Amino acid sequence: MAKHQFQTEINQLLHLMIHALYSHKEIFLRELVSNASDALDKLQYLTLTDEKYKGLAFIPRITIKADKEAKKLVISDTGIGMNDEDLVENLGTIAKSGTKSFVEKLTGDAKKDSSLIGQFGVGFYSSFMVAKKVEVHTRKAGEEKGWLWSSEGDGSYEIIEKPKESHGTEITLHLTEEGVEFANEWRVREIVRKYSNFIPFPIFYIEGDKEEQINSASALWRRNKSEITDAEYKEFYQTLSHDSEEPLLYVHTKAEGTLEYTTLFYIPAKAPFDLFRVDYQPGVRLYVKRVFINDNDKELMPVYLRFLRGIVDVEDLPLNVSREILQQNKILATIKQASTKKILSELAKLAEKDQEKYLKFWNEYGRVMKEGLYSDFANRDAILELIRFKTTVGEELTSLAAYKERMKEGQDAIWYITGQDEKLLRASPQLERFRDEGIEVLILDDEIDEIVFSSVTTYKDIPLKAVNRDQTGVEVAEDVKKSFEGLVKEFASVLGDQVKEVRLSTRLKESPACIVFDANDPGVAMQQLLKQMGGGMELPAIKPILELNPQHGIIAKLNLSTDSALRAEYAKLLLDQAMLAEGMKVDMASFLARMGKLLERAI
């Protein structure tokens, strides 16, 4: 007998599941059935592709047996099974780097937390919500020895060798007083119907000598769309995703002809927890002729559509296709391309048909959709139609198509402003001329906007221009330039290498000064992002251009002043003020001291 200690994270999980999720404990059966289905998937694949397993007697099935008097529930499968090393690896430790994140994500809300359990691959431990002791009797296919794993959820587990007649796994739950409700045929049927009806293997309920299949065990995606009800689509989604909420949208496609395949994609109502993690888990499963191949191929769909859940089932791939070949397979590349276009098309229809529902989608997935603008050039135009923007003309989000319809006569560009603080952007001095002329400006306040839209230069042949990058508005009459030439030179001398240039501008109406960046230099948002990406490395400073408003009283008076010390103080003050307006950091102690000094002088 070998006694082992659980990994620290598992002890935390056990504690949380036993003490925090008891009000939604029925999900334990969903998780155990799902694990059994995975074990059958693995063995089915091997019996079709690996000579070692081709002669193996394999009848895929899952059975559930309840004994109310003995307070036991037994779930068994004829799948791949485990040996002693597998038991330690699969039930004693969690290799996933997301485990800590899982613990942090638990909210105490039973419904939300229950949907996280399956997503993190830690569902086996939900058994301890209903059982005081769990036994796992298993034998790996192709091996002779059987093993018994057991634990009372107290921080340790034991593994002993125990013969087993056939390959597969049998899990026995010794139920608590509260868990006995699940040793009931009606309750088991209800849970299987709710969560596991479309598991692609038969699930049998055994009572005495009676045995009855209690799930449909059909590959729903292979049926004709006209035969499938909306409720069945949603039920299958919950089986597939372990999500307790209904999907926002589903798209079912069957392609026939030279290339035959079926796809069924779902968009979850809420973004997956790992949407912005590098080690995100893909949600699309690959099947070949109904045989499960894998569910962790990040190449099946574009990265910016990583929120999709669903199935790709191909007729024309060999079952034993290797992972390397999969990644370069022309058939899969064609399916990926066609599926991407279909998803984008369905989203466009949703946006047109149901704006409220589309905005729910946008609020969850808008940021990742923007990634497609620079990663999927072939579909850029279609993605661009789906992007929604904040705007200076109201609180509602707008599309580029709607902006185009509202453009003023003679307006030759779609204008936008980038930054990371919506309030600061709306109050930016750089918008003054646009407000004065009644020109709408899009507010791009997401940190990736500057990266994305620096590569998007037109929309239906109309240029997209950033107000804080464009040179429009710096055309000042020659006589005005000459009149302020001395002040501009003096400001440039005082500010030195703090600025790239000092110049006059006509873009300002109410403010005395503003900063902009050279068209070839990154703006404020991009600079901050580059610093984050630099991992603490010192990056070369990007110098702003200080623009002065010759029509403003302060600039006009400074131009007439002969007090060079005063002009120098104002040069520094105006630069700091303009930088603060753009959300940049300044030396606040110096800024406030200078402000106080100039206010005192003005009294």
JSON list of C-alpha atoms in Angstrom, two decimals, residues 146-335:
[
{"chain": "A", "resi": 146, "resn": "GLY", "atom": "CA", "xyz": [-5.40, -3.37, -11.84]},
{"chain": "A", "resi": 147, "resn": "TRP", "atom": "CA", "xyz": [-5.17, -0.59, -9.24]},
{"chain": "A", "resi": 148, "resn": "LEU", "atom": "CA", "xyz": [-7.36, 0.84, -6.49]},
{"chain": "A", "resi": 149, "resn": "TRP", "atom": "CA", "xyz": [-7.08, 4.53, -5.58]},
{"chain": "A", "resi": 150, "resn": "SER", "atom": "CA", "xyz": [-8.96, 5.72, -2.51]},
{"chain": "A", "resi": 151, "resn": "SER", "atom": "CA", "xyz": [-9.30, 8.90, -0.48]},
{"chain": "A", "resi": 152, "resn": "GLU", "atom": "CA", "xyz": [-11.55, 10.45, 2.14]},
{"chain": "A", "resi": 153, "resn": "GLY", "atom": "CA", "xyz": [-10.70, 13.95, 0.92]},
{"chain": "A", "resi": 154, "resn": "ASP", "atom": "CA", "xyz": [-8.59, 14.58, 4.01]},
{"chain": "A", "resi": 155, "resn": "GLY", "atom": "CA", "xyz": [-5.37, 15.65, 2.28]},
{"chain": "A", "resi": 156, "resn": "SER", "atom": "CA", "xyz": [-4.08, 12.19, 1.38]},
{"chain": "A", "resi": 157, "resn": "TYR", "atom": "CA", "xyz": [-4.87, 9.19, -0.82]},
{"chain": "A", "resi": 158, "resn": "GLU", "atom": "CA", "xyz": [-3.79, 5.55, -1.08]},
{"chain": "A", "resi": 159, "resn": "ILE", "atom": "CA", "xyz": [-2.99, 3.35, -4.07]},
{"chain": "A", "resi": 160, "resn": "ILE", "atom": "CA", "xyz": [-2.89, -0.47, -3.89]},
{"chain": "A", "resi": 161, "resn": "GLU", "atom": "CA", "xyz": [-2.66, -3.14, -6.55]},
{"chain": "A", "resi": 162, "resn": "LYS", "atom": "CA", "xyz": [-6.03, -4.84, -7.05]},
{"chain": "A", "resi": 163, "resn": "PRO", "atom": "CA", "xyz": [-6.93, -7.17, -9.94]},
{"chain": "A", "resi": 164, "resn": "LYS", "atom": "CA", "xyz": [-9.63, -6.02, -12.37]},
{"chain": "A", "resi": 165, "resn": "GLU", "atom": "CA", "xyz": [-11.20, -8.24, -15.02]},
{"chain": "A", "resi": 166, "resn": "SER", "atom": "CA", "xyz": [-11.21, -5.74, -17.87]},
{"chain": "A", "resi": 167, "resn": "HIS", "atom": "CA", "xyz": [-9.78, -2.39, -18.86]},
{"chain": "A", "resi": 168, "resn": "GLY", "atom": "CA", "xyz": [-11.60, 0.78, -17.84]},
{"chain": "A", "resi": 169, "resn": "THR", "atom": "CA", "xyz": [-12.42, 2.64, -14.65]},
{"chain": "A", "resi": 170, "resn": "GLU", "atom": "CA", "xyz": [-15.01, 2.15, -11.92]},
{"chain": "A", "resi": 171, "resn": "ILE", "atom": "CA", "xyz": [-15.56, 4.98, -9.45]},
{"chain": "A", "resi": 172, "resn": "THR", "atom": "CA", "xyz": [-17.42, 4.20, -6.23]},
{"chain": "A", "resi": 173, "resn": "LEU", "atom": "CA", "xyz": [-18.76, 7.08, -4.19]},
{"chain": "A", "resi": 174, "resn": "HIS", "atom": "CA", "xyz": [-19.56, 6.37, -0.54]},
{"chain": "A", "resi": 175, "resn": "LEU", "atom": "CA", "xyz": [-22.20, 9.03, -0.14]},
{"chain": "A", "resi": 176, "resn": "THR", "atom": "CA", "xyz": [-22.68, 11.40, 2.78]},
{"chain": "A", "resi": 177, "resn": "GLU", "atom": "CA", "xyz": [-26.11, 11.75, 4.40]},
{"chain": "A", "resi": 178, "resn": "GLU", "atom": "CA", "xyz": [-26.76, 14.79, 2.21]},
{"chain": "A", "resi": 179, "resn": "GLY", "atom": "CA", "xyz": [-25.41, 12.99, -0.86]},
{"chain": "A", "resi": 180, "resn": "VAL", "atom": "CA", "xyz": [-27.77, 10.02, -0.60]},
{"chain": "A", "resi": 181, "resn": "GLU", "atom": "CA", "xyz": [-30.33, 11.89, -2.73]},
{"chain": "A", "resi": 182, "resn": "PHE", "atom": "CA", "xyz": [-28.16, 10.99, -5.75]},
{"chain": "A", "resi": 183, "resn": "ALA", "atom": "CA", "xyz": [-28.56, 7.24, -5.14]},
{"chain": "A", "resi": 184, "resn": "ASN", "atom": "CA", "xyz": [-31.90, 7.55, -6.85]},
{"chain": "A", "resi": 185, "resn": "GLU", "atom": "CA", "xyz": [-32.85, 6.50, -10.38]},
{"chain": "A", "resi": 186, "resn": "TRP", "atom": "CA", "xyz": [-35.06, 9.51, -11.06]},
{"chain": "A", "resi": 187, "resn": "ARG", "atom": "CA", "xyz": [-32.36, 11.92, -9.84]},
{"chain": "A", "resi": 188, "resn": "VAL", "atom": "CA", "xyz": [-29.65, 10.26, -11.92]},
{"chain": "A", "resi": 189, "resn": "ARG", "atom": "CA", "xyz": [-31.85, 10.28, -15.05]},
{"chain": "A", "resi": 190, "resn": "GLU", "atom": "CA", "xyz": [-32.63, 13.97, -14.52]},
{"chain": "A", "resi": 191, "resn": "ILE", "atom": "CA", "xyz": [-28.94, 14.96, -14.22]},
{"chain": "A", "resi": 192, "resn": "VAL", "atom": "CA", "xyz": [-27.82, 12.84, -17.19]},
{"chain": "A", "resi": 193, "resn": "ARG", "atom": "CA", "xyz": [-30.60, 14.29, -19.33]},
{"chain": "A", "resi": 194, "resn": "LYS", "atom": "CA", "xyz": [-29.69, 17.81, -18.23]},
{"chain": "A", "resi": 195, "resn": "TYR", "atom": "CA", "xyz": [-25.92, 17.63, -18.70]},
{"chain": "A", "resi": 196, "resn": "SER", "atom": "CA", "xyz": [-24.89, 14.51, -20.58]},
{"chain": "A", "resi": 197, "resn": "ASN", "atom": "CA", "xyz": [-27.66, 13.58, -23.00]},
{"chain": "A", "resi": 198, "resn": "PHE", "atom": "CA", "xyz": [-25.44, 14.10, -26.05]},
{"chain": "A", "resi": 199, "resn": "ILE", "atom": "CA", "xyz": [-22.31, 12.39, -24.75]},
{"chain": "A", "resi": 200, "resn": "PRO", "atom": "CA", "xyz": [-21.51, 10.29, -27.88]},
{"chain": "A", "resi": 201, "resn": "PHE", "atom": "CA", "xyz": [-21.50, 6.98, -25.96]},
{"chain": "A", "resi": 202, "resn": "PRO", "atom": "CA", "xyz": [-24.41, 5.11, -24.35]},
{"chain": "A", "resi": 203, "resn": "ILE", "atom": "CA", "xyz": [-24.98, 5.69, -20.64]},
{"chain": "A", "resi": 204, "resn": "PHE", "atom": "CA", "xyz": [-26.80, 2.84, -18.90]},
{"chain": "A", "resi": 205, "resn": "TYR", "atom": "CA", "xyz": [-28.57, 2.91, -15.56]},
{"chain": "A", "resi": 206, "resn": "ILE", "atom": "CA", "xyz": [-28.43, -0.43, -13.74]},
{"chain": "A", "resi": 207, "resn": "GLU", "atom": "CA", "xyz": [-30.80, -1.47, -10.98]},
{"chain": "A", "resi": 208, "resn": "GLY", "atom": "CA", "xyz": [-30.76, -5.13, -10.02]},
{"chain": "A", "resi": 209, "resn": "ASP", "atom": "CA", "xyz": [-30.94, -7.13, -13.24]},
{"chain": "A", "resi": 210, "resn": "LYS", "atom": "CA", "xyz": [-32.50, -4.23, -15.12]},
{"chain": "A", "resi": 211, "resn": "GLU", "atom": "CA", "xyz": [-30.32, -2.17, -17.46]},
{"chain": "A", "resi": 212, "resn": "GLU", "atom": "CA", "xyz": [-31.58, 0.78, -19.49]},
{"chain": "A", "resi": 213, "resn": "GLN", "atom": "CA", "xyz": [-29.88, 3.41, -21.66]},
{"chain": "A", "resi": 214, "resn": "ILE", "atom": "CA", "xyz": [-30.71, 6.87, -20.32]},
{"chain": "A", "resi": 215, "resn": "ASN", "atom": "CA", "xyz": [-29.09, 9.22, -22.86]},
{"chain": "A", "resi": 216, "resn": "SER", "atom": "CA", "xyz": [-29.55, 9.75, -26.59]},
{"chain": "A", "resi": 217, "resn": "ALA", "atom": "CA", "xyz": [-25.81, 9.10, -27.32]},
{"chain": "A", "resi": 218, "resn": "SER", "atom": "CA", "xyz": [-26.16, 10.79, -30.70]},
{"chain": "A", "resi": 219, "resn": "ALA", "atom": "CA", "xyz": [-23.71, 13.02, -32.50]},
{"chain": "A", "resi": 220, "resn": "LEU", "atom": "CA", "xyz": [-26.18, 15.89, -32.64]},
{"chain": "A", "resi": 221, "resn": "TRP", "atom": "CA", "xyz": [-24.04, 17.85, -35.07]},
{"chain": "A", "resi": 222, "resn": "ARG", "atom": "CA", "xyz": [-24.46, 15.10, -37.68]},
{"chain": "A", "resi": 223, "resn": "ARG", "atom": "CA", "xyz": [-28.25, 15.42, -37.76]},
{"chain": "A", "resi": 224, "resn": "ASN", "atom": "CA", "xyz": [-30.11, 17.70, -40.17]},
{"chain": "A", "resi": 225, "resn": "LYS", "atom": "CA", "xyz": [-30.62, 21.20, -38.81]},
{"chain": "A", "resi": 226, "resn": "SER", "atom": "CA", "xyz": [-34.36, 20.96, -39.50]},
{"chain": "A", "resi": 227, "resn": "GLU", "atom": "CA", "xyz": [-34.60, 18.01, -37.09]},
{"chain": "A", "resi": 228, "resn": "ILE", "atom": "CA", "xyz": [-32.87, 19.74, -34.16]},
{"chain": "A", "resi": 229, "resn": "THR", "atom": "CA", "xyz": [-34.80, 21.97, -31.80]},
{"chain": "A", "resi": 230, "resn": "ASP", "atom": "CA", "xyz": [-33.43, 25.14, -30.24]},
{"chain": "A", "resi": 231, "resn": "ALA", "atom": "CA", "xyz": [-33.62, 23.42, -26.83]},
{"chain": "A", "resi": 232, "resn": "GLU", "atom": "CA", "xyz": [-31.51, 20.50, -28.12]},
{"chain": "A", "resi": 233, "resn": "TYR", "atom": "CA", "xyz": [-28.86, 22.85, -29.49]},
{"chain": "A", "resi": 234, "resn": "LYS", "atom": "CA", "xyz": [-28.65, 24.59, -26.11]},
{"chain": "A", "resi": 235, "resn": "GLU", "atom": "CA", "xyz": [-28.63, 21.30, -24.22]},
{"chain": "A", "resi": 236, "resn": "PHE", "atom": "CA", "xyz": [-25.76, 20.02, -26.35]},
{"chain": "A", "resi": 237, "resn": "TYR", "atom": "CA", "xyz": [-23.84, 23.25, -25.72]},
{"chain": "A", "resi": 238, "resn": "GLN", "atom": "CA", "xyz": [-24.07, 22.69, -21.98]},
{"chain": "A", "resi": 239, "resn": "THR", "atom": "CA", "xyz": [-22.90, 19.09, -22.44]},
{"chain": "A", "resi": 240, "resn": "LEU", "atom": "CA", "xyz": [-19.98, 20.28, -24.55]},
{"chain": "A", "resi": 241, "resn": "SER", "atom": "CA", "xyz": [-18.89, 23.34, -22.59]},
{"chain": "A", "resi": 242, "resn": "HIS", "atom": "CA", "xyz": [-19.90, 22.61, -18.97]},
{"chain": "A", "resi": 243, "resn": "ASP", "atom": "CA", "xyz": [-21.46, 26.08, -19.01]},
{"chain": "A", "resi": 244, "resn": "SER", "atom": "CA", "xyz": [-24.67, 26.44, -17.03]},
{"chain": "A", "resi": 245, "resn": "GLU", "atom": "CA", "xyz": [-25.76, 29.45, -19.12]},
{"chain": "A", "resi": 246, "resn": "GLU", "atom": "CA", "xyz": [-27.30, 29.32, -22.57]},
{"chain": "A", "resi": 247, "resn": "PRO", "atom": "CA", "xyz": [-25.06, 30.29, -25.51]},
{"chain": "A", "resi": 248, "resn": "LEU", "atom": "CA", "xyz": [-25.35, 33.71, -27.08]},
{"chain": "A", "resi": 249, "resn": "LEU", "atom": "CA", "xyz": [-25.33, 32.29, -30.62]},
{"chain": "A", "resi": 250, "resn": "TYR", "atom": "CA", "xyz": [-24.81, 29.00, -32.44]},
{"chain": "A", "resi": 251, "resn": "VAL", "atom": "CA", "xyz": [-23.88, 28.31, -36.06]},
{"chain": "A", "resi": 252, "resn": "HIS", "atom": "CA", "xyz": [-24.40, 24.85, -37.61]},
{"chain": "A", "resi": 253, "resn": "THR", "atom": "CA", "xyz": [-22.94, 24.16, -41.08]},
{"chain": "A", "resi": 254, "resn": "LYS", "atom": "CA", "xyz": [-22.84, 21.02, -43.21]},
{"chain": "A", "resi": 255, "resn": "ALA", "atom": "CA", "xyz": [-20.63, 21.21, -46.30]},
{"chain": "A", "resi": 256, "resn": "GLU", "atom": "CA", "xyz": [-21.01, 18.69, -49.10]},
{"chain": "A", "resi": 257, "resn": "GLY", "atom": "CA", "xyz": [-19.25, 18.21, -52.41]},
{"chain": "A", "resi": 258, "resn": "THR", "atom": "CA", "xyz": [-15.51, 17.91, -52.95]},
{"chain": "A", "resi": 259, "resn": "LEU", "atom": "CA", "xyz": [-14.86, 18.57, -49.29]},
{"chain": "A", "resi": 260, "resn": "GLU", "atom": "CA", "xyz": [-17.33, 17.14, -46.77]},
{"chain": "A", "resi": 261, "resn": "TYR", "atom": "CA", "xyz": [-17.40, 18.33, -43.19]},
{"chain": "A", "resi": 262, "resn": "THR", "atom": "CA", "xyz": [-19.75, 19.48, -40.45]},
{"chain": "A", "resi": 263, "resn": "THR", "atom": "CA", "xyz": [-19.19, 22.29, -37.98]},
{"chain": "A", "resi": 264, "resn": "LEU", "atom": "CA", "xyz": [-21.22, 23.39, -34.99]},
{"chain": "A", "resi": 265, "resn": "PHE", "atom": "CA", "xyz": [-19.94, 26.52, -33.25]},
{"chain": "A", "resi": 266, "resn": "TYR", "atom": "CA", "xyz": [-21.24, 28.26, -30.14]},
{"chain": "A", "resi": 267, "resn": "ILE", "atom": "CA", "xyz": [-20.48, 31.69, -28.73]},
{"chain": "A", "resi": 268, "resn": "PRO", "atom": "CA", "xyz": [-20.74, 31.61, -24.91]},
{"chain": "A", "resi": 269, "resn": "ALA", "atom": "CA", "xyz": [-22.82, 34.34, -23.26]},
{"chain": "A", "resi": 270, "resn": "LYS", "atom": "CA", "xyz": [-19.85, 35.11, -20.99]},
{"chain": "A", "resi": 271, "resn": "ALA", "atom": "CA", "xyz": [-16.20, 35.20, -22.03]},
{"chain": "A", "resi": 272, "resn": "PRO", "atom": "CA", "xyz": [-14.17, 32.13, -20.99]},
{"chain": "A", "resi": 273, "resn": "PHE", "atom": "CA", "xyz": [-12.03, 32.77, -17.90]},
{"chain": "A", "resi": 274, "resn": "ASP", "atom": "CA", "xyz": [-8.76, 32.27, -19.81]},
{"chain": "A", "resi": 275, "resn": "LEU", "atom": "CA", "xyz": [-9.61, 34.49, -22.80]},
{"chain": "A", "resi": 276, "resn": "PHE", "atom": "CA", "xyz": [-6.54, 36.68, -22.30]},
{"chain": "A", "resi": 277, "resn": "ARG", "atom": "CA", "xyz": [-4.17, 34.00, -21.02]},
{"chain": "A", "resi": 278, "resn": "VAL", "atom": "CA", "xyz": [-1.32, 32.77, -23.22]},
{"chain": "A", "resi": 279, "resn": "ASP", "atom": "CA", "xyz": [-2.13, 29.20, -22.17]},
{"chain": "A", "resi": 280, "resn": "TYR", "atom": "CA", "xyz": [-5.83, 29.49, -23.02]},
{"chain": "A", "resi": 281, "resn": "GLN", "atom": "CA", "xyz": [-7.66, 26.23, -23.65]},
{"chain": "A", "resi": 282, "resn": "PRO", "atom": "CA", "xyz": [-9.18, 26.02, -27.17]},
{"chain": "A", "resi": 283, "resn": "GLY", "atom": "CA", "xyz": [-12.88, 25.23, -27.16]},
{"chain": "A", "resi": 284, "resn": "VAL", "atom": "CA", "xyz": [-13.25, 23.51, -30.55]},
{"chain": "A", "resi": 285, "resn": "ARG", "atom": "CA", "xyz": [-12.99, 19.73, -30.80]},
{"chain": "A", "resi": 286, "resn": "LEU", "atom": "CA", "xyz": [-11.79, 17.93, -33.92]},
{"chain": "A", "resi": 287, "resn": "TYR", "atom": "CA", "xyz": [-13.50, 14.74, -35.03]},
{"chain": "A", "resi": 288, "resn": "VAL", "atom": "CA", "xyz": [-12.87, 12.61, -38.10]},
{"chain": "A", "resi": 289, "resn": "LYS", "atom": "CA", "xyz": [-15.94, 10.60, -39.16]},
{"chain": "A", "resi": 290, "resn": "ARG", "atom": "CA", "xyz": [-17.38, 11.04, -35.62]},
{"chain": "A", "resi": 291, "resn": "VAL", "atom": "CA", "xyz": [-14.17, 9.79, -33.98]},
{"chain": "A", "resi": 292, "resn": "PHE", "atom": "CA", "xyz": [-12.71, 12.27, -31.50]},
{"chain": "A", "resi": 293, "resn": "ILE", "atom": "CA", "xyz": [-9.15, 13.34, -32.45]},
{"chain": "A", "resi": 294, "resn": "ASN", "atom": "CA", "xyz": [-8.29, 16.19, -30.08]},
{"chain": "A", "resi": 295, "resn": "ASP", "atom": "CA", "xyz": [-9.60, 19.26, -28.26]},
{"chain": "A", "resi": 296, "resn": "ASN", "atom": "CA", "xyz": [-6.41, 21.26, -27.77]},
{"chain": "A", "resi": 297, "resn": "ASP", "atom": "CA", "xyz": [-5.43, 22.26, -31.30]},
{"chain": "A", "resi": 298, "resn": "LYS", "atom": "CA", "xyz": [-5.07, 26.04, -31.40]},
{"chain": "A", "resi": 299, "resn": "GLU", "atom": "CA", "xyz": [-4.78, 25.94, -35.19]},
{"chain": "A", "resi": 300, "resn": "LEU", "atom": "CA", "xyz": [-8.37, 24.85, -35.85]},
{"chain": "A", "resi": 301, "resn": "MET", "atom": "CA", "xyz": [-9.68, 28.42, -35.68]},
{"chain": "A", "resi": 302, "resn": "PRO", "atom": "CA", "xyz": [-7.99, 31.85, -35.67]},
{"chain": "A", "resi": 303, "resn": "VAL", "atom": "CA", "xyz": [-6.65, 32.98, -32.30]},
{"chain": "A", "resi": 304, "resn": "TYR", "atom": "CA", "xyz": [-8.99, 35.99, -32.19]},
{"chain": "A", "resi": 305, "resn": "LEU", "atom": "CA", "xyz": [-11.97, 33.56, -32.31]},
{"chain": "A", "resi": 306, "resn": "ARG", "atom": "CA", "xyz": [-10.61, 31.55, -29.35]},
{"chain": "A", "resi": 307, "resn": "PHE", "atom": "CA", "xyz": [-13.85, 32.11, -27.43]},
{"chain": "A", "resi": 308, "resn": "LEU", "atom": "CA", "xyz": [-15.71, 29.70, -29.75]},
{"chain": "A", "resi": 309, "resn": "ARG", "atom": "CA", "xyz": [-16.90, 26.36, -28.41]},
{"chain": "A", "resi": 310, "resn": "GLY", "atom": "CA", "xyz": [-17.89, 23.58, -30.75]},
{"chain": "A", "resi": 311, "resn": "ILE", "atom": "CA", "xyz": [-17.16, 20.75, -33.14]},
{"chain": "A", "resi": 312, "resn": "VAL", "atom": "CA", "xyz": [-15.34, 20.30, -36.45]},
{"chain": "A", "resi": 313, "resn": "ASP", "atom": "CA", "xyz": [-16.09, 16.85, -37.95]},
{"chain": "A", "resi": 314, "resn": "VAL", "atom": "CA", "xyz": [-14.22, 16.01, -41.17]},
{"chain": "A", "resi": 315, "resn": "GLU", "atom": "CA", "xyz": [-14.89, 13.15, -43.59]},
{"chain": "A", "resi": 316, "resn": "ASP", "atom": "CA", "xyz": [-11.69, 13.33, -45.61]},
{"chain": "A", "resi": 317, "resn": "LEU", "atom": "CA", "xyz": [-8.87, 13.07, -43.06]},
{"chain": "A", "resi": 318, "resn": "PRO", "atom": "CA", "xyz": [-7.13, 9.79, -42.17]},
{"chain": "A", "resi": 319, "resn": "LEU", "atom": "CA", "xyz": [-7.77, 8.87, -38.54]},
{"chain": "A", "resi": 320, "resn": "ASN", "atom": "CA", "xyz": [-4.10, 8.43, -37.74]},
{"chain": "A", "resi": 321, "resn": "VAL", "atom": "CA", "xyz": [-3.08, 11.87, -39.00]},
{"chain": "A", "resi": 322, "resn": "SER", "atom": "CA", "xyz": [-0.26, 13.20, -36.84]},
{"chain": "A", "resi": 323, "resn": "ARG", "atom": "CA", "xyz": [-0.33, 16.47, -34.88]},
{"chain": "A", "resi": 324, "resn": "GLU", "atom": "CA", "xyz": [2.39, 17.97, -37.09]},
{"chain": "A", "resi": 325, "resn": "ILE", "atom": "CA", "xyz": [0.46, 17.13, -40.27]},
{"chain": "A", "resi": 326, "resn": "LEU", "atom": "CA", "xyz": [-2.73, 18.49, -38.74]},
{"chain": "A", "resi": 327, "resn": "GLN", "atom": "CA", "xyz": [-1.15, 21.89, -38.32]},
{"chain": "A", "resi": 328, "resn": "GLN", "atom": "CA", "xyz": [-0.21, 22.05, -42.01]},
{"chain": "A", "resi": 329, "resn": "ASN", "atom": "CA", "xyz": [-3.18, 20.17, -43.41]},
{"chain": "A", "resi": 330, "resn": "LYS", "atom": "CA", "xyz": [-4.73, 21.86, -46.46]},
{"chain": "A", "resi": 331, "resn": "ILE", "atom": "CA", "xyz": [-8.19, 20.42, -45.75]},
{"chain": "A", "resi": 332, "resn": "LEU", "atom": "CA", "xyz": [-8.21, 21.87, -42.23]},
{"chain": "A", "resi": 333, "resn": "ALA", "atom": "CA", "xyz": [-6.87, 25.19, -43.57]},
{"chain": "A", "resi": 334, "resn": "THR", "atom": "CA", "xyz": [-9.79, 25.33, -46.02]},
{"chain": "A", "resi": 335, "resn": "ILE", "atom": "CA", "xyz": [-12.30, 24.50, -43.28]}
]
